[in-house]
CSV table of C-alpha atoms in Angstrom, one decimal:
chain,number,residue,atom,x,y,z
A,105,MET,CA,198.3,23.4,207.9
A,106,THR,CA,199.5,23.7,204.3
A,107,THR,CA,199.5,27.5,204.6
A,108,ILE,CA,201.5,27.2,207.7
A,109,VAL,CA,204.3,25.0,206.1
A,110,PHE,CA,204.0,27.7,203.2
A,111,ILE,CA,205.0,30.7,205.1
A,112,ILE,CA,207.5,28.7,206.5
A,113,VAL,CA,209.1,27.6,203.5
A,114,LEU,CA,208.6,30.6,201.9
A,115,VAL,CA,210.8,32.2,205.2
A,116,ILE,CA,213.1,29.8,205.1
A,117,PHE,CA,213.8,30.6,201.2
A,118,ALA,CA,214.1,34.3,201.9
A,119,ALA,CA,216.6,33.4,204.5
A,120,ASN,CA,218.7,31.4,202.4
A,121,LEU,CA,218.4,34.6,199.6
A,122,HIS,CA,219.4,36.9,201.9
A,123,ASP,CA,222.2,35.1,203.2
A,124,ALA,CA,223.4,34.4,199.5
A,125,GLY,CA,223.3,37.9,198.7
A,126,ALA,CA,225.5,39.2,201.7
A,127,THR,CA,228.3,36.7,202.3
A,128,THR,CA,228.7,33.9,199.6
A,129,MET,CA,231.5,34.2,197.9
A,130,ASP,CA,232.4,32.5,194.9
A,131,PRO,CA,233.8,29.1,195.9
A,132,CYS,CA,236.3,29.2,192.8
A,133,LEU,CA,238.3,32.0,194.7
A,134,GLU,CA,238.3,30.6,198.3
A,135,SER,CA,239.6,27.5,196.6
A,136,MET,CA,242.6,29.5,194.9
A,137,LYS,CA,246.2,28.3,194.6
A,138,THR,CA,248.3,30.2,195.4
A,139,ALA,CA,251.5,30.8,193.2
A,140,SER,CA,255.0,29.2,194.1
A,141,LEU,CA,258.7,29.5,192.6
A,142,PRO,CA,258.7,26.8,189.7
A,143,ASP,CA,261.8,24.9,189.8
A,144,LEU,CA,264.8,25.8,187.6
A,145,PRO,CA,265.2,23.2,185.1
A,146,TYR,CA,269.0,23.2,185.0
A,147,ALA,CA,272.0,24.5,187.4
A,148,TYR,CA,272.5,28.0,188.3
A,149,ASP,CA,275.7,27.8,186.5
A,150,ALA,CA,274.8,25.5,183.4
A,151,LEU,CA,274.0,28.5,181.5
A,152,GLU,CA,277.4,30.0,181.4
A,153,PRO,CA,278.7,31.7,180.0
A,154,ALA,CA,276.4,33.2,178.4
A,155,ILE,CA,274.3,34.2,181.7
A,156,SER,CA,276.4,34.0,184.9
A,157,GLU,CA,275.5,31.8,187.8
A,158,GLU,CA,275.4,34.3,189.5
A,159,ILE,CA,272.8,36.2,188.0
A,160,MET,CA,270.6,33.3,187.4
A,161,ARG,CA,270.7,33.0,191.0
A,162,LEU,CA,269.6,36.2,192.2
A,163,HIS,CA,267.5,35.9,189.1
A,164,HIS,CA,265.5,32.8,190.3
A,165,GLN,CA,265.8,33.0,194.0
A,166,LYS,CA,265.6,36.4,194.4
A,167,HIS,CA,263.7,38.6,191.9
A,168,HIS,CA,261.2,36.0,190.7
A,169,GLN,CA,260.7,34.6,194.5
A,170,THR,CA,259.8,38.1,195.3
A,171,TYR,CA,257.2,38.4,192.6
A,172,VAL,CA,255.9,34.7,193.9
A,173,THR,CA,255.5,36.4,197.3
A,174,GLN,CA,253.8,39.6,196.5
A,175,TYR,CA,251.6,38.1,194.0
A,176,ASN,CA,250.3,35.8,196.8
A,177,LYS,CA,249.8,38.9,198.8
A,178,ALA,CA,247.9,40.9,196.6
A,179,LEU,CA,245.7,38.0,195.7
A,180,ASN,CA,245.6,37.3,199.8
A,181,SER,CA,244.3,40.9,199.8
A,182,LEU,CA,242.0,41.0,197.0
A,183,ARG,CA,240.1,38.1,198.4
A,184,SER,CA,239.3,40.0,201.8
A,185,ALA,CA,238.7,43.4,199.9
A,186,MET,CA,236.1,41.1,197.9
A,187,ALA,CA,234.6,39.6,200.8
A,188,ASP,CA,234.4,43.2,202.4
A,189,GLY,CA,232.7,44.2,198.9
A,190,ASP,CA,235.4,46.9,199.1
A,191,HIS,CA,235.7,48.0,195.7
A,192,SER,CA,238.4,50.4,195.7
A,193,ALA,CA,240.0,48.4,197.3
A,194,VAL,CA,239.6,45.7,194.7
A,195,VAL,CA,240.3,47.9,192.2
A,196,LYS,CA,243.6,49.7,193.5
A,197,LEU,CA,244.9,46.1,193.7
A,198,GLN,CA,245.0,45.4,190.1
A,199,SER,CA,248.4,46.9,189.4
A,200,LEU,CA,249.8,45.1,192.0
A,201,ILE,CA,248.6,42.4,190.6
A,202,LYS,CA,249.2,42.5,187.3
A,203,PHE,CA,253.3,43.7,188.1
A,204,ASN,CA,253.9,40.7,190.5
A,205,GLY,CA,251.3,38.2,188.7
A,206,GLY,CA,252.9,39.5,185.5
A,207,GLY,CA,256.4,39.1,186.7
A,208,HIS,CA,255.7,35.5,187.9
A,209,VAL,CA,254.0,34.6,184.4
A,210,ASN,CA,257.2,35.8,182.5
A,211,HIS,CA,259.8,34.8,184.8
A,212,ALA,CA,258.1,31.0,184.7
A,213,ILE,CA,258.3,31.1,180.6
A,214,PHE,CA,261.8,32.6,180.6
A,215,TRP,CA,263.4,29.5,182.3
A,216,LYS,CA,261.9,27.3,180.1
A,217,ILE,CA,262.8,29.2,176.6
A,218,LEU,CA,266.7,28.5,178.2
A,219,ALA,CA,268.5,26.0,178.1
A,220,PRO,CA,272.5,24.7,178.9
A,221,VAL,CA,274.4,24.2,175.5
A,222,HIS,CA,274.8,20.5,176.3
A,223,GLU,CA,270.6,19.6,176.5
A,224,GLY,CA,270.0,21.6,173.1
A,225,GLY,CA,270.1,25.1,174.5
A,226,GLY,CA,271.0,27.5,171.2
A,227,LYS,CA,270.2,24.7,168.8
A,228,PRO,CA,268.2,25.8,166.1
A,229,PRO,CA,264.7,25.4,165.5
A,230,HIS,CA,263.0,22.1,163.7
A,231,ASP,CA,259.7,22.8,162.0
A,232,PRO,CA,257.6,24.0,161.6
A,233,LEU,CA,258.4,26.9,163.6
A,234,SER,CA,261.6,26.9,161.4
A,235,SER,CA,259.6,27.5,158.0
A,236,ALA,CA,257.5,29.9,159.9
A,237,ILE,CA,260.7,31.9,161.2
A,238,ASP,CA,261.8,31.7,157.4
A,239,ALA,CA,258.7,33.0,155.7
A,240,HIS,CA,258.2,36.1,158.1
A,241,PHE,CA,262.0,36.8,158.8
A,242,GLY,CA,263.4,35.6,156.1
A,243,SER,CA,265.9,33.6,158.3
A,244,LEU,CA,266.7,32.8,161.7
A,245,GLU,CA,269.6,35.7,161.6
A,246,GLY,CA,267.0,38.1,160.5
A,247,LEU,CA,264.6,37.2,163.3
A,248,ILE,CA,267.6,37.0,165.8
A,249,GLN,CA,268.7,40.7,164.5
A,250,LYS,CA,265.1,42.4,164.8
A,251,MET,CA,265.1,41.0,168.7
A,252,ASN,CA,268.0,42.3,169.2
A,253,ALA,CA,267.3,45.6,168.1
A,254,GLU,CA,263.8,46.0,169.5
A,255,GLY,CA,265.5,44.4,173.2
A,256,ALA,CA,268.0,46.9,173.3
A,257,SER,CA,265.9,49.9,172.3
A,258,VAL,CA,263.4,49.4,175.5
A,259,GLN,CA,263.2,52.3,177.3
A,260,GLY,CA,263.7,51.4,181.0
A,261,SER,CA,262.4,48.2,181.8
A,262,GLY,CA,260.7,45.4,179.7
A,263,TRP,CA,260.9,42.4,177.4
A,264,VAL,CA,261.3,41.8,173.9
A,265,TRP,CA,259.5,38.6,172.7
A,266,LEU,CA,258.4,36.3,169.5
A,267,GLY,CA,255.0,35.5,169.4
A,268,LEU,CA,252.6,33.5,167.5
A,269,ASP,CA,249.3,35.5,166.6
A,270,ARG,CA,246.8,33.1,166.5
A,271,GLU,CA,244.2,34.8,165.4
A,272,LEU,CA,246.6,36.3,162.2
A,273,LYS,CA,248.4,33.1,162.3
A,274,ARG,CA,251.5,34.8,161.9
A,275,LEU,CA,254.4,35.6,164.1
A,276,VAL,CA,255.5,38.5,165.9
A,277,VAL,CA,258.1,40.5,167.4
A,278,GLU,CA,257.0,42.6,170.1
A,279,THR,CA,258.2,44.2,173.7
A,280,THR,CA,256.4,44.9,176.9
A,281,ALA,CA,257.1,47.2,179.6
A,282,ASN,CA,258.0,46.5,183.3
A,283,GLN,CA,256.4,42.8,184.1
A,284,ASP,CA,253.4,43.2,181.4
A,285,PRO,CA,252.7,39.9,179.9
A,286,LEU,CA,252.4,39.3,175.8
A,287,VAL,CA,248.5,38.6,176.3
A,288,THR,CA,248.7,42.8,176.9
A,289,LYS,CA,249.9,43.6,173.7
A,290,GLY,CA,246.7,41.4,172.0
A,291,THR,CA,244.5,38.8,173.7
A,292,HIS,CA,245.7,36.5,170.7
A,293,LEU,CA,249.7,36.5,171.2
A,294,VAL,CA,250.7,33.2,172.5
A,295,PRO,CA,254.5,33.6,173.8
A,296,LEU,CA,257.4,31.3,172.2
A,297,ILE,CA,260.6,33.5,173.1
A,298,GLY,CA,260.6,35.7,175.7
A,299,ILE,CA,263.9,37.6,176.8
A,300,ASP,CA,264.0,40.0,180.0
A,301,VAL,CA,266.0,42.8,179.5
A,302,TRP,CA,265.5,44.5,182.8
A,303,GLU,CA,268.8,45.8,184.1
A,304,HIS,CA,269.1,42.7,186.8
A,305,ALA,CA,268.8,40.4,184.0
A,306,TYR,CA,272.4,41.1,182.6
A,307,TYR,CA,273.8,43.7,184.6
A,308,PRO,CA,276.4,42.2,187.0
A,309,GLN,CA,278.3,40.2,184.0
A,310,TYR,CA,277.6,43.0,181.0
A,311,LYS,CA,277.1,46.0,182.8
A,312,ASN,CA,275.3,48.7,181.0
A,313,ALA,CA,276.1,46.7,177.5
A,314,ARG,CA,272.6,45.0,177.1
A,315,ALA,CA,273.4,44.6,173.6
A,316,GLU,CA,276.4,42.2,174.1
A,317,TYR,CA,274.2,40.2,176.7
A,318,LEU,CA,271.6,40.0,173.9
A,319,LYS,CA,274.0,39.1,171.6
A,320,ASN,CA,275.5,36.4,173.8
A,321,ILE,CA,271.9,34.8,175.3
A,322,TRP,CA,270.7,33.4,171.8
A,323,SER,CA,273.7,30.6,172.6
A,324,VAL,CA,271.1,29.3,175.4
A,325,ILE,CA,268.0,29.7,173.7
A,326,ASN,CA,266.0,26.8,173.7
A,327,TRP,CA,264.0,26.7,170.7
A,328,LYS,CA,263.0,23.5,171.4
A,329,TYR,CA,260.3,24.6,173.6
A,330,ALA,CA,259.4,27.8,171.2
A,331,ALA,CA,259.0,24.9,168.3
A,332,ASP,CA,257.0,22.4,170.8
A,333,VAL,CA,254.7,25.7,171.9
A,334,PHE,CA,254.5,26.5,168.5
A,335,GLU,CA,253.6,23.4,166.7
A,336,LYS,CA,250.7,22.7,169.2
A,337,HIS,CA,249.0,25.9,168.8
A,338,SER,CA,249.7,25.0,164.5
A,339,ARG,CA,248.0,22.0,164.9
A,340,ASP,CA,245.0,22.9,167.2
A,341,LEU,CA,244.9,26.4,164.4
A,342,ASP,CA,244.6,24.0,162.2
A,343,THR,CA,242.1,21.5,163.7
A,344,ASN,CA,239.7,25.2,164.0
B,132,MET,CA,289.2,67.7,194.2
B,133,ALA,CA,285.8,69.7,193.7
B,134,ILE,CA,285.5,70.1,190.0
B,135,ARG,CA,282.3,72.8,189.2
B,136,CYS,CA,279.4,70.6,188.1
B,137,VAL,CA,278.9,72.9,185.0
B,138,ALA,CA,276.3,71.2,182.0
B,139,SER,CA,278.6,73.0,179.1
B,140,ARG,CA,276.6,73.2,176.2
B,141,LYS,CA,278.4,74.3,172.7
B,142,THR,CA,276.0,76.3,171.0
B,143,LEU,CA,276.3,76.8,167.1
B,144,ALA,CA,274.2,79.6,167.4
B,145,GLY,CA,277.6,81.4,168.7
B,146,LEU,CA,278.3,80.9,164.5
B,147,LYS,CA,275.4,83.0,163.9
B,148,GLU,CA,277.9,86.0,163.7
B,149,THR,CA,280.1,84.4,161.4
B,150,SER,CA,277.6,82.8,159.0
B,151,SER,CA,275.0,84.2,157.5
B,152,ARG,CA,273.7,81.0,156.3
B,153,LEU,CA,273.0,79.8,159.8
B,154,ILE,CA,268.8,80.4,160.2
B,155,GLY,CA,266.1,79.3,162.5
B,156,PHE,CA,266.5,75.9,163.6
B,157,ARG,CA,270.1,76.2,163.2
B,158,GLY,CA,270.7,76.8,166.5
B,159,ILE,CA,271.5,73.9,167.1
B,160,GLN,CA,272.6,73.0,170.8
B,161,THR,CA,274.8,69.8,171.2
B,162,PHE,CA,275.8,69.0,175.0
B,163,THR,CA,277.9,67.3,177.0
B,164,LEU,CA,278.6,65.1,179.9
B,165,PRO,CA,278.6,67.3,182.9
B,166,ASP,CA,282.0,66.4,185.1
B,167,LEU,CA,281.5,64.9,188.3
B,168,PRO,CA,281.6,67.1,191.4
B,169,TYR,CA,283.6,65.0,193.6
B,170,ASP,CA,285.6,61.7,192.8
B,171,TYR,CA,283.9,58.6,191.8
B,172,GLY,CA,285.0,56.7,195.2
B,173,ALA,CA,283.7,59.9,197.2
B,174,LEU,CA,280.3,59.1,197.9
B,175,GLU,CA,281.6,55.0,199.4
B,176,PRO,CA,280.2,53.3,201.6
B,177,ALA,CA,276.8,54.2,200.5
B,178,ILE,CA,277.2,54.4,196.6
B,179,SER,CA,280.4,52.5,195.4
B,180,GLY,CA,283.1,54.1,193.3
B,181,GLU,CA,282.3,51.3,190.4
B,182,ILE,CA,279.0,52.5,190.3
B,183,MET,CA,279.6,56.0,190.3
B,184,GLN,CA,281.6,55.6,187.1
B,185,ILE,CA,279.6,53.3,185.4
B,186,HIS,CA,276.9,55.1,186.0
B,187,HIS,CA,278.7,58.9,185.0
B,188,GLN,CA,280.6,57.6,182.3
B,189,LYS,CA,278.2,55.1,180.7
B,190,HIS,CA,275.0,55.4,181.1
B,191,HIS,CA,275.0,59.1,181.3
B,192,GLN,CA,276.9,59.8,178.8
B,193,THR,CA,275.2,57.5,176.7
B,194,TYR,CA,272.0,59.8,177.4
B,195,VAL,CA,274.2,62.8,176.0
B,196,THR,CA,275.1,60.6,173.0
B,197,ASN,CA,271.9,59.7,172.3
B,198,TYR,CA,270.2,63.0,173.1
B,199,ASN,CA,272.6,64.8,170.3
B,200,ASN,CA,271.7,62.1,167.9
B,201,ALA,CA,268.3,62.6,168.6
B,202,LEU,CA,268.6,66.5,168.5
B,203,GLU,CA,270.4,66.5,165.0
B,204,GLN,CA,268.0,63.8,163.3
B,205,LEU,CA,265.1,66.3,164.6
B,206,ASP,CA,266.9,69.2,163.0
B,207,GLN,CA,266.9,67.8,159.3
B,208,ALA,CA,263.2,65.9,159.5
B,209,VAL,CA,261.7,70.0,160.7
B,210,SER,CA,264.0,71.6,157.6
B,211,LYS,CA,262.6,68.7,155.4
B,212,GLY,CA,259.4,68.9,156.6
B,213,GLY,CA,258.8,65.3,157.4
B,214,THR,CA,256.1,65.8,160.2
B,215,SER,CA,256.1,61.8,160.7
B,216,ALA,CA,259.1,62.2,161.5
B,217,VAL,CA,259.5,65.0,163.8
B,218,VAL,CA,256.9,63.1,166.0
B,219,LYS,CA,258.5,59.5,166.0
B,220,LEU,CA,261.7,61.3,167.0
B,221,GLN,CA,259.9,62.8,170.1
B,222,SER,CA,260.1,59.2,171.8
B,223,ALA,CA,264.3,59.3,171.6
B,224,ILE,CA,264.6,63.0,172.7
B,225,LYS,CA,262.1,62.3,176.1
B,226,PHE,CA,264.0,59.6,177.0
B,227,ASN,CA,267.5,60.4,176.0
B,228,GLY,CA,267.0,64.5,176.9
B,229,GLY,CA,265.0,63.3,180.2
B,230,GLY,CA,268.3,61.1,180.9
B,231,HIS,CA,270.5,64.0,180.8
B,232,VAL,CA,268.6,66.0,182.6
B,233,ASN,CA,267.7,64.0,185.5
B,234,HIS,CA,271.3,62.9,185.6
B,235,SER,CA,272.6,66.3,185.9
B,236,ILE,CA,270.6,67.0,188.9
B,237,PHE,CA,271.3,63.8,190.8
B,238,TRP,CA,274.9,64.5,190.4
B,239,LYS,CA,274.1,67.5,192.4
B,240,ASN,CA,271.9,66.1,194.6
B,241,LEU,CA,274.7,63.8,196.2
B,242,ALA,CA,277.8,64.9,198.0
B,243,PRO,CA,280.5,63.2,200.3
B,244,VAL,CA,279.8,62.7,203.7
B,245,LYS,CA,283.1,65.4,204.3
B,246,GLU,CA,281.6,68.2,201.9
B,247,GLY,CA,278.0,67.9,203.5
B,248,GLY,CA,276.8,64.8,202.1
B,249,GLY,CA,273.8,63.6,204.9
B,250,GLU,CA,273.7,67.0,206.9
B,251,PRO,CA,270.0,67.9,207.3
B,252,PRO,CA,268.7,70.8,205.3
B,253,LYS,CA,268.3,74.4,207.3
B,254,GLY,CA,266.7,77.1,207.0
B,255,SER,CA,263.6,77.7,204.8
B,256,LEU,CA,263.7,74.6,202.9
B,257,GLY,CA,263.9,72.6,206.9
B,258,SER,CA,260.9,74.2,208.1
B,259,ALA,CA,258.7,73.4,205.1
B,260,ILE,CA,259.8,70.1,205.4
B,261,ASP,CA,259.0,69.8,208.9
B,262,THR,CA,255.4,71.8,208.1
B,263,HIS,CA,254.8,69.5,204.9
B,264,PHE,CA,255.5,65.9,206.1
B,265,GLY,CA,256.0,66.3,210.2
B,266,SER,CA,259.8,65.8,210.2
B,267,LEU,CA,263.1,65.3,208.1
B,268,GLU,CA,262.2,61.5,209.0
B,269,GLY,CA,258.8,61.6,207.6
B,270,LEU,CA,259.6,62.9,204.5
B,271,VAL,CA,262.7,60.2,204.2
B,272,LYS,CA,260.3,57.1,204.8
B,273,LYS,CA,257.7,58.6,202.7
B,274,MET,CA,260.3,59.2,199.9
B,275,SER,CA,261.9,55.7,200.9
B,276,ALA,CA,258.7,53.7,200.7
B,277,GLU,CA,257.3,55.4,197.2
B,278,GLY,CA,261.1,54.8,195.6
B,279,ALA,CA,260.6,51.4,197.0
B,280,ALA,CA,257.2,50.8,195.1
B,281,VAL,CA,258.3,52.0,191.4
B,282,GLN,CA,257.2,48.9,189.2
B,283,GLY,CA,260.3,49.2,186.6
B,284,SER,CA,262.9,51.8,186.1
B,285,GLY,CA,262.0,55.6,187.7
B,286,TRP,CA,263.2,57.8,190.0
B,287,VAL,CA,261.9,59.4,193.1
B,288,TRP,CA,261.5,63.2,194.1
B,289,LEU,CA,261.0,65.6,196.5
B,290,GLY,CA,259.4,68.5,194.3
B,291,LEU,CA,258.6,71.9,195.2
B,292,ASP,CA,254.9,73.3,193.7
B,293,LYS,CA,255.7,76.4,192.3
B,294,GLU,CA,252.2,77.4,192.1
B,295,LEU,CA,250.6,75.6,195.2
B,296,LYS,CA,253.6,76.9,197.0
B,297,LYS,CA,254.1,73.3,198.6
B,298,LEU,CA,256.1,70.5,198.8
B,299,VAL,CA,255.4,67.2,196.8
B,300,VAL,CA,257.1,63.7,196.8
B,301,ASP,CA,256.4,62.3,193.3
B,302,THR,CA,257.7,59.3,191.3
B,303,THR,CA,258.3,59.6,187.4
B,304,ALA,CA,259.0,56.4,185.0
B,305,ASN,CA,261.5,55.5,183.3
B,306,GLN,CA,263.7,58.9,182.3
B,307,ASP,CA,261.0,61.1,182.5
B,308,PRO,CA,261.4,64.2,184.3
B,309,LEU,CA,259.9,65.4,187.3
B,310,VAL,CA,258.6,68.5,184.8
B,311,THR,CA,256.0,65.7,183.3
B,312,LYS,CA,253.7,65.2,186.3
B,313,GLY,CA,253.3,69.0,186.3
B,314,GLY,CA,254.1,72.0,184.6
B,315,SER,CA,254.9,73.9,187.7
B,316,LEU,CA,257.1,71.3,189.3
B,317,VAL,CA,260.7,71.7,190.0
B,318,PRO,CA,262.8,69.1,191.6
B,319,LEU,CA,264.7,69.9,194.8
B,320,VAL,CA,265.9,65.8,195.2
B,321,GLY,CA,265.9,63.3,192.5
B,322,ILE,CA,266.5,59.8,193.7
B,323,ASP,CA,268.0,57.8,190.7
B,324,VAL,CA,265.6,54.3,191.4
B,325,TRP,CA,266.6,52.2,188.0
B,326,GLU,CA,268.7,49.0,188.7
B,327,HIS,CA,272.1,50.2,187.4
B,328,ALA,CA,271.8,52.7,190.2
B,329,TYR,CA,272.3,50.1,193.0
B,330,TYR,CA,272.5,46.5,191.7
B,331,LEU,CA,276.2,46.0,191.1
B,332,GLN,CA,276.5,46.9,195.1
B,333,TYR,CA,273.0,46.4,196.6
B,334,LYS,CA,271.8,43.3,193.9
B,335,ASN,CA,267.7,43.3,194.4
B,336,VAL,CA,267.6,44.8,198.0
B,337,ARG,CA,266.3,48.1,196.6
B,338,PRO,CA,265.0,49.4,199.7
B,339,GLU,CA,268.9,49.2,201.2
B,340,TYR,CA,270.0,51.4,198.6
B,341,LEU,CA,267.3,54.1,199.4
B,342,LYS,CA,268.2,53.7,203.2
B,343,ASN,CA,271.6,54.0,202.5
B,344,VAL,CA,271.3,56.8,200.1
B,345,TRP,CA,270.5,59.8,202.3
B,346,LYS,CA,273.8,59.6,203.9
B,347,VAL,CA,275.2,61.4,201.0
B,348,ILE,CA,272.2,63.3,199.8
B,349,ASN,CA,273.0,67.4,199.3
B,350,TRP,CA,270.6,69.1,200.9
B,351,LYS,CA,272.7,72.4,200.6
B,352,TYR,CA,272.1,72.4,196.7
B,353,ALA,CA,268.3,71.3,197.4
B,354,SER,CA,267.9,74.7,199.7
B,355,GLU,CA,269.7,76.9,197.0
B,356,ILE,CA,266.6,75.9,194.8
B,357,TYR,CA,264.1,76.2,197.1
B,358,GLU,CA,265.4,79.5,198.2
B,359,LYS,CA,265.5,80.5,194.6
B,360,GLU,CA,262.2,79.7,193.9
B,361,CYS,CA,260.9,81.2,196.6
B,362,ASN,CA,261.9,84.7,196.1
């Protein structure tokens, strides 16, 4: 009798093992949240005259929304491909996930690093970020000059960033192509300020004059956000 | 009034006859913005006059200006033996030279409707398109899809692979010319999918621009290139 029960238990155990190998999906993937378009923290015309209402509306409701939609679509396809064990498809989807997911990540940051003038847009950063900027770039003007030069010389579409390198404990200015997030330039990089230099970010207002857009955008840069992120990470770095 | 489109090149090499001081790399050429073969408004409603004017007078002109600057700097770097400097300049040369090459082709790829823009290709190119893509509609569909899917800035091309003797559809990033995708590729039709090529008129809707641009594609030019390369 014991032997029969033992065999039955073994059979049930084996059956479960078989099921686990063939059909069980990581529950994390199943319950994966879909991305959604974050609300803008201000009215579409609140950044004028630096950035026109027309641009803000298109940029948020069309471009960012499209990244969100396509990202969710790609994640869905990824889910199916993984369930099917279709590794070719999984790999093939990475480009869409990187591009659209990156577009979502980058723009979600972008709306936060902009602010209307009456809500502090353009106001220089407080310490400790302010001192760090002076230490690394000589002055805020020095940093702005560097970011403008690098942003203007991005070939094609991309972003220019002020980042914190958590490993080297220093500020960096970096550019990324297309919708690559800053982290693709170094996993220890934390974005503090990111400026979109895709043509859609400025064209209806500035046409081909990207340098003019870069000159004006600083009047609506939300240094408070950057300073808060920097302070938080600086605290974390100090306590580690 | 059609103005013949020629990329005019002033060359200092011509001075070689008069000055013995010009040696080696000093035969450097400067490039100039080619004239558009039609008025800025001639491609409407497919492409607005505003876009054509800015695209030609600002974007293409800037590529020409920066290309000439980069070549000047290259000349100096080569004569001073600064290999690092020479290598560092390649990015600016590729980007701006590519921009000049690509846009020079682009203006020829377009034509007003009354000058044949949009008229399907006849002759050997027409047959080749049917052979390789099933039909002109098939080719247009493929190019529009690939053009819409370019991530960031770039171009979508119909090219002739001289070596394999077949037509290909390909895309290039930024201002990379088609030849960067294969040394034996000859561009027949190139469509600019940078946002500056359509944004003022079509906003974010690149597929709509791609749908409409075919009405002003100059298949006559593409056919001429094709026939020339095939013989």
